[in-house]
PDB file of C-alpha atoms in Angstrom:
ATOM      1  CA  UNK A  75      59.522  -5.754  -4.301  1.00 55.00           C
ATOM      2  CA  UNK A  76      56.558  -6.663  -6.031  1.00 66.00           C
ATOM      3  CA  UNK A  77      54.023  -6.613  -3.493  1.00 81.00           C
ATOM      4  CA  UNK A  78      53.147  -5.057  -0.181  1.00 81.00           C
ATOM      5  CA  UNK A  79      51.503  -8.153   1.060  1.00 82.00           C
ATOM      6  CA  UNK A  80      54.241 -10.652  -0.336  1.00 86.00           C
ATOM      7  CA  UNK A  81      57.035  -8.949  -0.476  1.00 90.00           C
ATOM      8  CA  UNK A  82      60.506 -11.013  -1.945  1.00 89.00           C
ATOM      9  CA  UNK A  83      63.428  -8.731  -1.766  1.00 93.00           C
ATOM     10  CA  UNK A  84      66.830 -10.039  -2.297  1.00 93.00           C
ATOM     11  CA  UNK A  85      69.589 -10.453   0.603  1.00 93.00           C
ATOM     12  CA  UNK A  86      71.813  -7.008  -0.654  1.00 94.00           C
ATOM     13  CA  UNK A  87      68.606  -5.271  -0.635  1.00 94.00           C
ATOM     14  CA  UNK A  88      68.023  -5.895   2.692  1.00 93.00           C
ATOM     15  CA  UNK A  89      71.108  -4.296   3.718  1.00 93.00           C
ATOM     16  CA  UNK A  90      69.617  -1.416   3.202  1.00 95.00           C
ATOM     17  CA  UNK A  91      67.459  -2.081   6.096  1.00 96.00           C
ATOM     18  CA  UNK A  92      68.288  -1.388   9.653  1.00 96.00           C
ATOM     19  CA  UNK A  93      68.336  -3.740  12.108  1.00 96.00           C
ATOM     20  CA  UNK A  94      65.854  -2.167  14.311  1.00 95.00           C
ATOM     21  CA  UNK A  95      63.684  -1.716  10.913  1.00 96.00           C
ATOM     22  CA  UNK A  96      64.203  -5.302  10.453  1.00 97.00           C
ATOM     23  CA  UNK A  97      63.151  -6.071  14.162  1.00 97.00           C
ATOM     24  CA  UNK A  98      60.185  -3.635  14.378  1.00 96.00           C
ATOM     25  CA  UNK A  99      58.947  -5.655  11.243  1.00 97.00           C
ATOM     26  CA  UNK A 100      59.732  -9.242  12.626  1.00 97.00           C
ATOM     27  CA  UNK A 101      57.919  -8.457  16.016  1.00 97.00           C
ATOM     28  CA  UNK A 102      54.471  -7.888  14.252  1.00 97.00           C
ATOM     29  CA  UNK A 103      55.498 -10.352  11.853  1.00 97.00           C
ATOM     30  CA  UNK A 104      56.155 -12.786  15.541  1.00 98.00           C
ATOM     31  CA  UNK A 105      52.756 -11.396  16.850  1.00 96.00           C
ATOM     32  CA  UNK A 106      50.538 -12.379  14.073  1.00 96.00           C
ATOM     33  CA  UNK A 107      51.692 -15.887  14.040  1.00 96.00           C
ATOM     34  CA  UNK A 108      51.308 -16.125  17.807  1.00 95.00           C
ATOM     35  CA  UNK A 109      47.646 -14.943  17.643  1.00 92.00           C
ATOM     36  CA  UNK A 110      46.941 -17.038  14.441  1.00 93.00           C
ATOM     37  CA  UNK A 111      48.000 -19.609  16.254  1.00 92.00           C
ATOM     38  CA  UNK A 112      46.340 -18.913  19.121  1.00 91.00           C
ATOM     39  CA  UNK A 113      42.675 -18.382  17.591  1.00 89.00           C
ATOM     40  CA  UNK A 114      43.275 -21.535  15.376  1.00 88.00           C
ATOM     41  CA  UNK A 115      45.042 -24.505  17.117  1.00 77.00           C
ATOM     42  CA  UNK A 116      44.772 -23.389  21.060  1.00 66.00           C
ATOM     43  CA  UNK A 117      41.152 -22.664  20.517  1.00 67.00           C
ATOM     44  CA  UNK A 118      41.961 -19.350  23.218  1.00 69.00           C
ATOM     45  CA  UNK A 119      39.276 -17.680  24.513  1.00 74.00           C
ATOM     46  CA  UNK A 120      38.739 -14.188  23.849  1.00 77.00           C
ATOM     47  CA  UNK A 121      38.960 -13.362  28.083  1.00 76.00           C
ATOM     48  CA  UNK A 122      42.740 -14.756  27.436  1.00 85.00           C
ATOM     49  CA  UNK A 123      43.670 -14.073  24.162  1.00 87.00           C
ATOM     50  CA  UNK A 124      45.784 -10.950  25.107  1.00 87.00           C
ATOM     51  CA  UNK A 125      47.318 -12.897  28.618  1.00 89.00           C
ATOM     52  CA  UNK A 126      48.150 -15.397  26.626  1.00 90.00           C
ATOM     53  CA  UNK A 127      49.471 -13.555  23.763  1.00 91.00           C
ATOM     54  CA  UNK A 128      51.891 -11.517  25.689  1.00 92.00           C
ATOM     55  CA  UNK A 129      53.317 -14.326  27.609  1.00 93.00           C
ATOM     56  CA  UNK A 130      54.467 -15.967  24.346  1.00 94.00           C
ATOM     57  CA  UNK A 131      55.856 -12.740  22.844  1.00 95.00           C
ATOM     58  CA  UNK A 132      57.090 -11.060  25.568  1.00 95.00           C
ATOM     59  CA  UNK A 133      61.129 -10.475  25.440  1.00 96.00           C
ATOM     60  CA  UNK A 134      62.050 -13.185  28.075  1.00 96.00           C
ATOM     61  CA  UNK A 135      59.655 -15.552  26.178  1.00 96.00           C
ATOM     62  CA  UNK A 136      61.614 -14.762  23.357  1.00 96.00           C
ATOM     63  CA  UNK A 137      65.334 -14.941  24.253  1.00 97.00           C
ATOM     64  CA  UNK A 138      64.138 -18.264  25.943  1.00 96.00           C
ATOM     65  CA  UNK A 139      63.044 -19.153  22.441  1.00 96.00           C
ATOM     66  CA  UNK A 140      66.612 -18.414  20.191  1.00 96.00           C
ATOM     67  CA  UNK A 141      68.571 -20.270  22.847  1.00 94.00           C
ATOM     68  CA  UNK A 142      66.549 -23.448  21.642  1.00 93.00           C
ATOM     69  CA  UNK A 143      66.550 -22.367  18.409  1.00 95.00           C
ATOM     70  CA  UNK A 144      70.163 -21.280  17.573  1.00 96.00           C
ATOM     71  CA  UNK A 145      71.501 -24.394  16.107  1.00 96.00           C
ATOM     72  CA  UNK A 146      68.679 -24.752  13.806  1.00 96.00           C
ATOM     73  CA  UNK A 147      69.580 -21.448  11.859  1.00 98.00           C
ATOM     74  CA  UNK A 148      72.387 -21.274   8.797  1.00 98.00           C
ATOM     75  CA  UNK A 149      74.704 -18.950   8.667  1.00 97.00           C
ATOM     76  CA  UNK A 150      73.012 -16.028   6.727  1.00 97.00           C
ATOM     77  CA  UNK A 151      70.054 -16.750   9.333  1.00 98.00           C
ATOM     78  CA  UNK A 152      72.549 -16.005  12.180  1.00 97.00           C
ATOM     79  CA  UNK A 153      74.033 -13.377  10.833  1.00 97.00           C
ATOM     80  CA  UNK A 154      70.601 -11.632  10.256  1.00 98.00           C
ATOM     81  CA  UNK A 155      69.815 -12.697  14.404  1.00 98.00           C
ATOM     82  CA  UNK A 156      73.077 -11.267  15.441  1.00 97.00           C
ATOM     83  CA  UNK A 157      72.491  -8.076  13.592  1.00 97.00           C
ATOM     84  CA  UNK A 158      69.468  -7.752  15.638  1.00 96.00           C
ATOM     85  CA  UNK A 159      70.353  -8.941  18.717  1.00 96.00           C
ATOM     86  CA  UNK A 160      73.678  -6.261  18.537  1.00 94.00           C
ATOM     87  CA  UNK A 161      71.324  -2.910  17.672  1.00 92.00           C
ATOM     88  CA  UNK A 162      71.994  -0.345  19.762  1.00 85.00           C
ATOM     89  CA  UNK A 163      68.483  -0.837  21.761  1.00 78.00           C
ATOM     90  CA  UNK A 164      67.065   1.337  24.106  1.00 75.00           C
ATOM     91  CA  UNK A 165      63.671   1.525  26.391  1.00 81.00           C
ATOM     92  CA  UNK A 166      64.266  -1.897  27.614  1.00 83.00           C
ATOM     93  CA  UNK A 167      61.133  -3.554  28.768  1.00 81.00           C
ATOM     94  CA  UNK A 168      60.830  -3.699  33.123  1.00 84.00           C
ATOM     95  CA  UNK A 169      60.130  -7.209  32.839  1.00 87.00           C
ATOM     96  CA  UNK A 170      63.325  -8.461  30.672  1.00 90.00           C
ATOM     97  CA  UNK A 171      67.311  -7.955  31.235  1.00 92.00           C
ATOM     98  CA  UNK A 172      68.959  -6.241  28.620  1.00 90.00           C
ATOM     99  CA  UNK A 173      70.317  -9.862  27.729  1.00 93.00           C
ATOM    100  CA  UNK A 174      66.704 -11.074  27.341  1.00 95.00           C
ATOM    101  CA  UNK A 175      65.517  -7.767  25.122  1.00 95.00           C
ATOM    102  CA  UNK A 176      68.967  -7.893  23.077  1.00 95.00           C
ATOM    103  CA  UNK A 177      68.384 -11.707  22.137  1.00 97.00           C
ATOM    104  CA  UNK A 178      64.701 -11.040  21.190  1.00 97.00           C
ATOM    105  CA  UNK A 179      65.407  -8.071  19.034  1.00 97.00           C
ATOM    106  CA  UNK A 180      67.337 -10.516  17.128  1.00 97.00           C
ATOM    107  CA  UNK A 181      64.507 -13.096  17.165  1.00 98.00           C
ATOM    108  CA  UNK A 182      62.604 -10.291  15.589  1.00 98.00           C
ATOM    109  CA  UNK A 183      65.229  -8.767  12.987  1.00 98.00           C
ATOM    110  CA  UNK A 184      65.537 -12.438  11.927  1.00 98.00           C
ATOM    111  CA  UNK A 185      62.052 -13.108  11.426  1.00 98.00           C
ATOM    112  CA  UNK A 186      61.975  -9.873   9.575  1.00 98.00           C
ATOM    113  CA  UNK A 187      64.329 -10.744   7.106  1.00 98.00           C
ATOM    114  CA  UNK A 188      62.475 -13.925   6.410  1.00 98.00           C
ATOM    115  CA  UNK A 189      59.768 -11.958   5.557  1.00 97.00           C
ATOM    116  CA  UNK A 190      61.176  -9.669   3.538  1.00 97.00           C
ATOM    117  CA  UNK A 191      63.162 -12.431   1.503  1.00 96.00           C
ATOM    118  CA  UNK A 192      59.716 -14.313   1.234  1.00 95.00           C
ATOM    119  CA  UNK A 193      60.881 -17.273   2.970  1.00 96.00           C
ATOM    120  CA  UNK A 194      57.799 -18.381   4.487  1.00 96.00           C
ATOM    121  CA  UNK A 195      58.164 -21.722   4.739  1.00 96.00           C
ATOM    122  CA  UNK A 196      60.941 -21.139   6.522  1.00 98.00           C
ATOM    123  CA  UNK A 197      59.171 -18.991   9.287  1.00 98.00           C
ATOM    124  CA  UNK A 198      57.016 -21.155   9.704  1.00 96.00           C
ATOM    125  CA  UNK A 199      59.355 -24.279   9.828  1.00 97.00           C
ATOM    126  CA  UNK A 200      61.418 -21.841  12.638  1.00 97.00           C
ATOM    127  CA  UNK A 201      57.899 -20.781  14.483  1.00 97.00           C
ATOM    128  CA  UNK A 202      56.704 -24.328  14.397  1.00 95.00           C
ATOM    129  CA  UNK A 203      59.874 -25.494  16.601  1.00 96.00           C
ATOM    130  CA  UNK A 204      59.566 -22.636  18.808  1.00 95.00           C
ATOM    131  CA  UNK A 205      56.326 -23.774  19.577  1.00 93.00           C
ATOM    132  CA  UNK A 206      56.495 -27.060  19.890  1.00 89.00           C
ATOM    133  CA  UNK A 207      59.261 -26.905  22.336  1.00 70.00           C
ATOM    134  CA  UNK A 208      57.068 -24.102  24.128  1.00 70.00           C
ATOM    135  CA  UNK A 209      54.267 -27.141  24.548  1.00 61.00           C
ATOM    136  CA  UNK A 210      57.252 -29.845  25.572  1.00 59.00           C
ATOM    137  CA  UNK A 211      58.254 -27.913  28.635  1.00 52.00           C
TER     138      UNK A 211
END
């Protein structure tokens, strides 16, 4: 990895990477692009930034979000969801099934891994369609 900031490791490195490493990366990773997003294009106010923050990265939010987003993703992309979403996972949030928390830790380790491979044109190809279909419904 050359740097902190833009990192670009290669696919066997990650493997060295847990899945809930890979997920606890991908959720801030998730996070900043919500509130980028949010501060940028929505124009939010700062009374809702935080309401409306949490409703879009919240773990029922999320799971709602793969299930759309599923047959966009290539094999190595699935495989790094599925690692995620099959992590042993505990504290489960009150407001999500296990289902629901399962499929977003996935959403997570995936956007992770992106991250970490330096793919960002890809997240943000992948975080575009989530929320555009967020907008459509």
């Amino acid at each position: 990895m050359t740097s902190i900031l833009e990192p670009c490791m290669s696919p066997r490195d990650l493997l060295q990477i847990s899945a809930v490493g890979l997920a606890h990366l991908g959720d801030s990773v998730y996070e900043i692009l919500v509130r980028t997003m949010l501060i940028t294009d929505e124009h939010t106010t700062g009374a809702h930034l935080h309401k409306d923050t949490t409703a879009l990265v919240c773990a029922p939010a999320q799971a709602a979000a793969v299930d759309r987003l599923l047959p966009m993703l290539t094999e190595e992309e699935n495989a790094y969801y599925r690692r995620g979403r099959n992590a042993t996972l505990h504290n489960i949030p009150k407001n999500a099934t296990h289902g629901q928390y399962a499929k977003a830790t996935g959403l997570e380790a995936l956007f992770g891994a992106l991250y970490l491979l330096g793919r960002r044109d890809r997240i943000e190809e992948l975080f575009g369609f989530i929320m555009e279909e967020n907008h459509a419904t």
